[in-house]
Short mmCIF file of N, CA and C in Angstrom, two decimals:
data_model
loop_
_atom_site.label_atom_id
_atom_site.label_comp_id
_atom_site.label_asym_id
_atom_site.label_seq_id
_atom_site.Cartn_x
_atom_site.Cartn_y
_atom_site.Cartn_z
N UNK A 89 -60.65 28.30 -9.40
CA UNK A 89 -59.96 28.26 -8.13
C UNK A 89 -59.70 29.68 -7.64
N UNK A 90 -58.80 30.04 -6.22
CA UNK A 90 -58.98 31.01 -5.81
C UNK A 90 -57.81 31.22 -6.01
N UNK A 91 -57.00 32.65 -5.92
CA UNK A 91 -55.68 33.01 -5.29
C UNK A 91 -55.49 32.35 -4.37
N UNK A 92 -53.83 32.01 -4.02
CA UNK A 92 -53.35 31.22 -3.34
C UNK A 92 -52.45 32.03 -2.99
N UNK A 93 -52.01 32.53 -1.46
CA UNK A 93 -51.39 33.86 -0.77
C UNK A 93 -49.89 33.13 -0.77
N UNK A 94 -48.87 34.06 -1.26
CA UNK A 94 -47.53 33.43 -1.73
C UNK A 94 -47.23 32.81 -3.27
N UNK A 95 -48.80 32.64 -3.33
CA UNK A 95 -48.38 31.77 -5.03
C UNK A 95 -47.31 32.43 -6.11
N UNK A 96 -46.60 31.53 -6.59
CA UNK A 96 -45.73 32.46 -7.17
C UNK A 96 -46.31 32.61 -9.01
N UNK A 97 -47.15 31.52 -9.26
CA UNK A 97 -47.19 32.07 -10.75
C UNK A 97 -48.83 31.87 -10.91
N UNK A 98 -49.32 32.29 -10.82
CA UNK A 98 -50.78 32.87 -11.06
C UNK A 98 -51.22 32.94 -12.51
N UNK A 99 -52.32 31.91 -13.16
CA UNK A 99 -52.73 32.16 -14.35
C UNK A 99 -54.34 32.77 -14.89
N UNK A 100 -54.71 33.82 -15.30
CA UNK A 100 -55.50 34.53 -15.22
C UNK A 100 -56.89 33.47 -15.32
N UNK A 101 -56.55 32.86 -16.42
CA UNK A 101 -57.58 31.77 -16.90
C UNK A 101 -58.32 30.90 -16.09
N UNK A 102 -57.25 30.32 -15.05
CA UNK A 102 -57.40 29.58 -13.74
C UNK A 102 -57.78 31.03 -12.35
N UNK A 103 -57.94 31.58 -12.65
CA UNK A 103 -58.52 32.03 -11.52
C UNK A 103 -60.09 32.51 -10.96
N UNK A 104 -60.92 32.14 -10.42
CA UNK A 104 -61.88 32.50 -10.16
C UNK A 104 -62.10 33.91 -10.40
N UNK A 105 -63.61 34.61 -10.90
CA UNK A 105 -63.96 35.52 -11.45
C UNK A 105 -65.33 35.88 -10.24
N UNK A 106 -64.85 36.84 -9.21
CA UNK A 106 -66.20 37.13 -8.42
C UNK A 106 -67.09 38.31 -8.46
N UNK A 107 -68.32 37.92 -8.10
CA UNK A 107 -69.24 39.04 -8.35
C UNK A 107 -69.46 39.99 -7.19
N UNK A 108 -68.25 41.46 -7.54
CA UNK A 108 -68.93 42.03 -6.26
C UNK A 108 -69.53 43.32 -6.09
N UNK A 109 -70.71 43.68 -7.28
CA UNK A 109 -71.66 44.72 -7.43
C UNK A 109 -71.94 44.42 -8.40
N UNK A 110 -73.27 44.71 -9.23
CA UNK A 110 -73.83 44.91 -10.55
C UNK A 110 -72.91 45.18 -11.85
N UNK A 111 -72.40 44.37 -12.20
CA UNK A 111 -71.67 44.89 -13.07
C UNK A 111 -70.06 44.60 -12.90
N UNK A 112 -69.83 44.60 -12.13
CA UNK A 112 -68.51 44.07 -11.23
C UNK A 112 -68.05 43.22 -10.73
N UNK A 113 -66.96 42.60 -11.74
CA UNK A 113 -66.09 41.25 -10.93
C UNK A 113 -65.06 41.67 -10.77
N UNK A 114 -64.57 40.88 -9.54
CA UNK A 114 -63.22 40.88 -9.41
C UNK A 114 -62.61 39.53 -9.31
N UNK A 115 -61.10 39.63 -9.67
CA UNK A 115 -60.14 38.43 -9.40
C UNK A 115 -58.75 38.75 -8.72
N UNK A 116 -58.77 38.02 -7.68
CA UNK A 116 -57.58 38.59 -7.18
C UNK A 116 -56.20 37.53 -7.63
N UNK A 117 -55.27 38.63 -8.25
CA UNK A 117 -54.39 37.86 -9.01
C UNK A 117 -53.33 37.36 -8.52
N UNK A 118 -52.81 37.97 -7.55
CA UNK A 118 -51.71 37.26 -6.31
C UNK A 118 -51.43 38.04 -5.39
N UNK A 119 -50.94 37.45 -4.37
CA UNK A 119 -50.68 37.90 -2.97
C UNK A 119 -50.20 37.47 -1.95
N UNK A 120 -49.54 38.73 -1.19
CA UNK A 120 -48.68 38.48 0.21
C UNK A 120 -49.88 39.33 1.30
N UNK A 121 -48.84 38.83 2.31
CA UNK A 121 -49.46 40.25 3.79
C UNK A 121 -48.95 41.40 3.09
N UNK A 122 -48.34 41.97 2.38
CA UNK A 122 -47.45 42.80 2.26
C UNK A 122 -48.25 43.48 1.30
N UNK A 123 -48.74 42.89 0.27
CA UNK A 123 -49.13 43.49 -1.32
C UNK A 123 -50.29 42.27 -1.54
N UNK A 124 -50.65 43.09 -2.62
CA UNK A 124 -51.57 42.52 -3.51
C UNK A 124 -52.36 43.13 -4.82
N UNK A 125 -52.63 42.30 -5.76
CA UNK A 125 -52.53 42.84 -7.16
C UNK A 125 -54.43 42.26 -7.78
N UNK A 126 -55.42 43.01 -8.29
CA UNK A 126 -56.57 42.42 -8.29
C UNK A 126 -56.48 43.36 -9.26
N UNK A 127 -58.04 42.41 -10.52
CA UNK A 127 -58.40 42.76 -11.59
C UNK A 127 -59.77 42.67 -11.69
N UNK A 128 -60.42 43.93 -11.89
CA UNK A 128 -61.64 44.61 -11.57
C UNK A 128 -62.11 44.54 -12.76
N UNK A 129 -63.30 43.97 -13.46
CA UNK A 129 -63.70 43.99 -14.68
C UNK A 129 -65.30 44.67 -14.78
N UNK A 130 -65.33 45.98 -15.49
CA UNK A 130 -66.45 46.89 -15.54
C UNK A 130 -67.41 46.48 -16.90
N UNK A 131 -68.43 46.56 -16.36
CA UNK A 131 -69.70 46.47 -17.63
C UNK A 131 -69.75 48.27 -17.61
N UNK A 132 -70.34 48.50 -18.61
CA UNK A 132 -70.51 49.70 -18.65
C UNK A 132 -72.11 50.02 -18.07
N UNK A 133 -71.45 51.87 -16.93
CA UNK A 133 -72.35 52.07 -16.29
C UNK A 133 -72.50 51.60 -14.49
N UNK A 134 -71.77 50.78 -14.95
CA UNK A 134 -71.38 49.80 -13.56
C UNK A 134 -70.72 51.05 -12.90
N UNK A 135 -71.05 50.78 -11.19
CA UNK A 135 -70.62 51.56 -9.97
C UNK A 135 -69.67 50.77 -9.28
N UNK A 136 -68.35 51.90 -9.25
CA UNK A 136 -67.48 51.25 -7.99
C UNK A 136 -68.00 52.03 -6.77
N UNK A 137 -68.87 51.73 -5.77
CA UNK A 137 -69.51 52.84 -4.64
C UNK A 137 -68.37 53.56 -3.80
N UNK A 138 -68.39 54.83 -3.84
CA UNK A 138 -67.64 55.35 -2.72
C UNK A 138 -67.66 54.91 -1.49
N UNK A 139 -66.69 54.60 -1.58
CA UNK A 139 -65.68 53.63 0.00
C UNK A 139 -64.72 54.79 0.56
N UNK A 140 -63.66 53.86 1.62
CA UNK A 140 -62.59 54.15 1.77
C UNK A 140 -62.31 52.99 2.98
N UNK A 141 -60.81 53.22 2.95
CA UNK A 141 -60.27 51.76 3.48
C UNK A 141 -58.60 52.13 3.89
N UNK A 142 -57.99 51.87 4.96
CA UNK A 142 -56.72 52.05 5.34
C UNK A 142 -55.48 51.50 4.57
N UNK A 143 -55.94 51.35 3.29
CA UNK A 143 -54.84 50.69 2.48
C UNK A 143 -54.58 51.56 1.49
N UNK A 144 -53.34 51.72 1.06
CA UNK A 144 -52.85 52.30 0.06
C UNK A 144 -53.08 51.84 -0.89
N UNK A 145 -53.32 52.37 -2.22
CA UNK A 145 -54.33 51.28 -3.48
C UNK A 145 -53.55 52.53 -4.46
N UNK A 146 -53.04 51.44 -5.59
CA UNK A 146 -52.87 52.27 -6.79
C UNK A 146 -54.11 51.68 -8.15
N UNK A 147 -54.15 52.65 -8.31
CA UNK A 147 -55.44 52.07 -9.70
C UNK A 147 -54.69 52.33 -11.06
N UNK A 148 -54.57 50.88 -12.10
CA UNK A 148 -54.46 51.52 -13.34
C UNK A 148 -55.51 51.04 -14.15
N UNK A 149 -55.87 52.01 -14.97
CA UNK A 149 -56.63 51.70 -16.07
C UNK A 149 -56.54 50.34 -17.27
N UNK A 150 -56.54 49.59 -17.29
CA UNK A 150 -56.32 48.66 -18.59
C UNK A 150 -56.86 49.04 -19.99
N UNK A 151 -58.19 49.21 -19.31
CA UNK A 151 -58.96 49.22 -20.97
C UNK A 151 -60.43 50.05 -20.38
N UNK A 152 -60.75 50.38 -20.98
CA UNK A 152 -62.13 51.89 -20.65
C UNK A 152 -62.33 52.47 -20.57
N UNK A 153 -63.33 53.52 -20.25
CA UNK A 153 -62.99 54.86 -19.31
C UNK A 153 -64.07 55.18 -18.25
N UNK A 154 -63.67 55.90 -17.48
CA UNK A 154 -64.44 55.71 -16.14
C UNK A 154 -64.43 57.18 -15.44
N UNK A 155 -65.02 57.44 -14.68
CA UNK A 155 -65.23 58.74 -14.16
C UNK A 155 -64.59 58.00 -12.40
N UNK A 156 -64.06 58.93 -12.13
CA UNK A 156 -63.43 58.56 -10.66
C UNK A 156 -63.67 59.77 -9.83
N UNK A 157 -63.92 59.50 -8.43
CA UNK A 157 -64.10 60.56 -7.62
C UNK A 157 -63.16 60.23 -6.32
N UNK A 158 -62.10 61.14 -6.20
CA UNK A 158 -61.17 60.56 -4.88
C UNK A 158 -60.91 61.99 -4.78
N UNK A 159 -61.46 61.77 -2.75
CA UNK A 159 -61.38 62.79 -1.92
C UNK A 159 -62.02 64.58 -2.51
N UNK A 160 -63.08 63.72 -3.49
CA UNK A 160 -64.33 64.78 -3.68
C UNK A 160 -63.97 65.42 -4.67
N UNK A 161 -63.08 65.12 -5.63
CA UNK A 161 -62.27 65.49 -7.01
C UNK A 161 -63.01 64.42 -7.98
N UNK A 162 -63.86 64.56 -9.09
CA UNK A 162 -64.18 64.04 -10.32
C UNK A 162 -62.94 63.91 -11.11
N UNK A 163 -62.29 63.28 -11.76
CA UNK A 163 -61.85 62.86 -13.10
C UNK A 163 -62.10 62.10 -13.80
N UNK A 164 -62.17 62.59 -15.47
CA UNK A 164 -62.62 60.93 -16.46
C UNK A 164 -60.95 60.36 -16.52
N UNK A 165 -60.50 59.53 -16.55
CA UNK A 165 -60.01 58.39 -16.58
C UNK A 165 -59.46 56.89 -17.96
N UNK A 166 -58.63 56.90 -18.27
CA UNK A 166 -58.98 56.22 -19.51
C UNK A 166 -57.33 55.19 -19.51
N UNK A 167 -57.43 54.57 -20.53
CA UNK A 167 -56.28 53.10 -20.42
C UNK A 167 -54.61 54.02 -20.51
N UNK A 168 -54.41 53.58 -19.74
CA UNK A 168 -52.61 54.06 -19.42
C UNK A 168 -52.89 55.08 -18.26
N UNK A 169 -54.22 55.35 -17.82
CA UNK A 169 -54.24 56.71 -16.48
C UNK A 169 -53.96 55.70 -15.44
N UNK A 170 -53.93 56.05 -13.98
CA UNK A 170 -53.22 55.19 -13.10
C UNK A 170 -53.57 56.85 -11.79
N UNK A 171 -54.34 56.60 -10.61
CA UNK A 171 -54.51 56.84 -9.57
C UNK A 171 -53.83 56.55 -8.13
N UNK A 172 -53.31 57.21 -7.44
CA UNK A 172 -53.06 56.87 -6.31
C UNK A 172 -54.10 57.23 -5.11
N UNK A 173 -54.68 56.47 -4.01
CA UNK A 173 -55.36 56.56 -3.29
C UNK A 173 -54.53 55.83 -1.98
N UNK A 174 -54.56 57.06 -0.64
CA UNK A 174 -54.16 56.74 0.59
C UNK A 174 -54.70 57.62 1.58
N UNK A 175 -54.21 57.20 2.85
CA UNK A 175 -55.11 57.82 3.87
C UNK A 175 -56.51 57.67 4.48
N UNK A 176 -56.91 56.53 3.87
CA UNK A 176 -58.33 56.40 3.85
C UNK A 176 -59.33 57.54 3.32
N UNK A 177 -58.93 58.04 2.17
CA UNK A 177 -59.18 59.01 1.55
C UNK A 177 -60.68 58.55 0.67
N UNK A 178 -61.87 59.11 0.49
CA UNK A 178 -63.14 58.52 -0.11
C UNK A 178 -62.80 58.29 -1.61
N UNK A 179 -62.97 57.11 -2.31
CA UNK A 179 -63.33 57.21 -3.59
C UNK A 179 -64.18 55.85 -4.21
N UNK A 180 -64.18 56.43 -5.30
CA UNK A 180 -65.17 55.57 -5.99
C UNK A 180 -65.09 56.01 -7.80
N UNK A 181 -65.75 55.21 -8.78
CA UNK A 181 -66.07 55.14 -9.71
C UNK A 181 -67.11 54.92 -10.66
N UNK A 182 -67.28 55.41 -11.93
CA UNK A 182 -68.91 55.03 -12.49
C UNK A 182 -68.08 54.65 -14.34
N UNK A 183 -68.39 53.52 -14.20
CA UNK A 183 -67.62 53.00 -15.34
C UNK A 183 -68.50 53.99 -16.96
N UNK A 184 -67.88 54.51 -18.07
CA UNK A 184 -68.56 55.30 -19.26
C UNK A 184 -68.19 54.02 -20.23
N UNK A 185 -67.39 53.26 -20.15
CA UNK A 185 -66.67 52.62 -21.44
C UNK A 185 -66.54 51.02 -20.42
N UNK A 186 -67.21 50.11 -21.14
CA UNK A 186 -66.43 48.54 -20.09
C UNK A 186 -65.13 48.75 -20.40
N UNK A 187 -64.79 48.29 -19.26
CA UNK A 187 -63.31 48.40 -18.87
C UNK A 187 -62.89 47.51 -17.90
N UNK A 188 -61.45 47.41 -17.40
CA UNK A 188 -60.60 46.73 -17.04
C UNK A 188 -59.76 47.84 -15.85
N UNK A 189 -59.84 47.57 -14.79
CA UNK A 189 -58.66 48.02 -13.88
C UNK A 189 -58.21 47.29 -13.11
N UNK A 190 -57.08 47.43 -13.00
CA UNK A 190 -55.97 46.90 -11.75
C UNK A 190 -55.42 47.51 -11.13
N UNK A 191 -56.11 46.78 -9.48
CA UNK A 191 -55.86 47.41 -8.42
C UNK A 191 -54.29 46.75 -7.75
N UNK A 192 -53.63 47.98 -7.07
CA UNK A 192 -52.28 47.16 -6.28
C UNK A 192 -52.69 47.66 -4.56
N UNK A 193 -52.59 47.25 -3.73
CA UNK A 193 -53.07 46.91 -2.43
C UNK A 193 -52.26 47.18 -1.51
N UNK A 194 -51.48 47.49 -0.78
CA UNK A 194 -50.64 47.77 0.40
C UNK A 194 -51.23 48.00 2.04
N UNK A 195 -51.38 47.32 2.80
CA UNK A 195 -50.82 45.91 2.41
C UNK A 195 -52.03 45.13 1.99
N UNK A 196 -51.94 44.05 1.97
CA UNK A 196 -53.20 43.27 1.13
C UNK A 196 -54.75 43.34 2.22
N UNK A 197 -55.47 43.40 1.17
CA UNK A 197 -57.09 43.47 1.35
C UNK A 197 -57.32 41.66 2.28
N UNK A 198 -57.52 42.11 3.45
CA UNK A 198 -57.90 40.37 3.91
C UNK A 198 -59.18 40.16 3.87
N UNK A 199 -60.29 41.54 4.08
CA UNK A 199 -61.32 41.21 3.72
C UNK A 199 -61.68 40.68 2.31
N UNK A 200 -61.04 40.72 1.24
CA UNK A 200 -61.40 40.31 -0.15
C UNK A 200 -61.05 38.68 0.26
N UNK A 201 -59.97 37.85 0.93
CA UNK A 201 -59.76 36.60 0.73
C UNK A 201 -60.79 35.56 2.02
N UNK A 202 -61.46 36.47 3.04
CA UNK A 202 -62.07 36.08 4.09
C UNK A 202 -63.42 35.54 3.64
N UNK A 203 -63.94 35.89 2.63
CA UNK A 203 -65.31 35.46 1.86
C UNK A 203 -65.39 34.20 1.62
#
């Protein structure tokens, strides 16, 4: 099943797992207009493509390590690191280690629930 916007208790197990690049699923784990919380699951090698987007996005690491590029700055990246991205500022990622990140959203991504 999908996220359900307002849901209050969200179980990882029950939630749909989508494919959105080579290597890359996402699940979005709950959400308002306000916020939103998604879990990005990396194969290794896998590309997050440099984007950018008018939302404030915090990234934490769960489990991996990853090379990140925001606003033309490289860093490797690894479980407990945690990024802030705003301004519509460019970034992207190239996963070294499968891994796990979670994204937080401000305010929420409507293109991710419009699909």
């Amino acid at each position: 099943m999908k996220s359900i916007k307002n849901q209050i208790w969200n179980y990882n197990g029950e939630i749909d797992l989508e494919e959105c690049a080579p290597g890359v699923k996402r699940r979005i784990m709950a959400y308002t207009d306000e916020l939103m919380c998604v879990e990005n699951s990396f194969e290794k090698g896998a590309v997050g493509a440099l984007h950018q987007h008018p939302h404030t996005q915090i990234t934490y690491v769960v489990s991996g390590r990853f090379e990140f590029e925001i606003g033309g700055v490289k860093k490797i990246v690894g479980p407990g690191d945690s990024m802030l991205k705003k301004d519509s500022v460019p970034h992207g990622c190239v996963c070294l280690e499968k891994g796990i990140l979670l994204d937080i959203f401000s305010p929420m991504r409507e293109d991710f629930v419009e699909a």
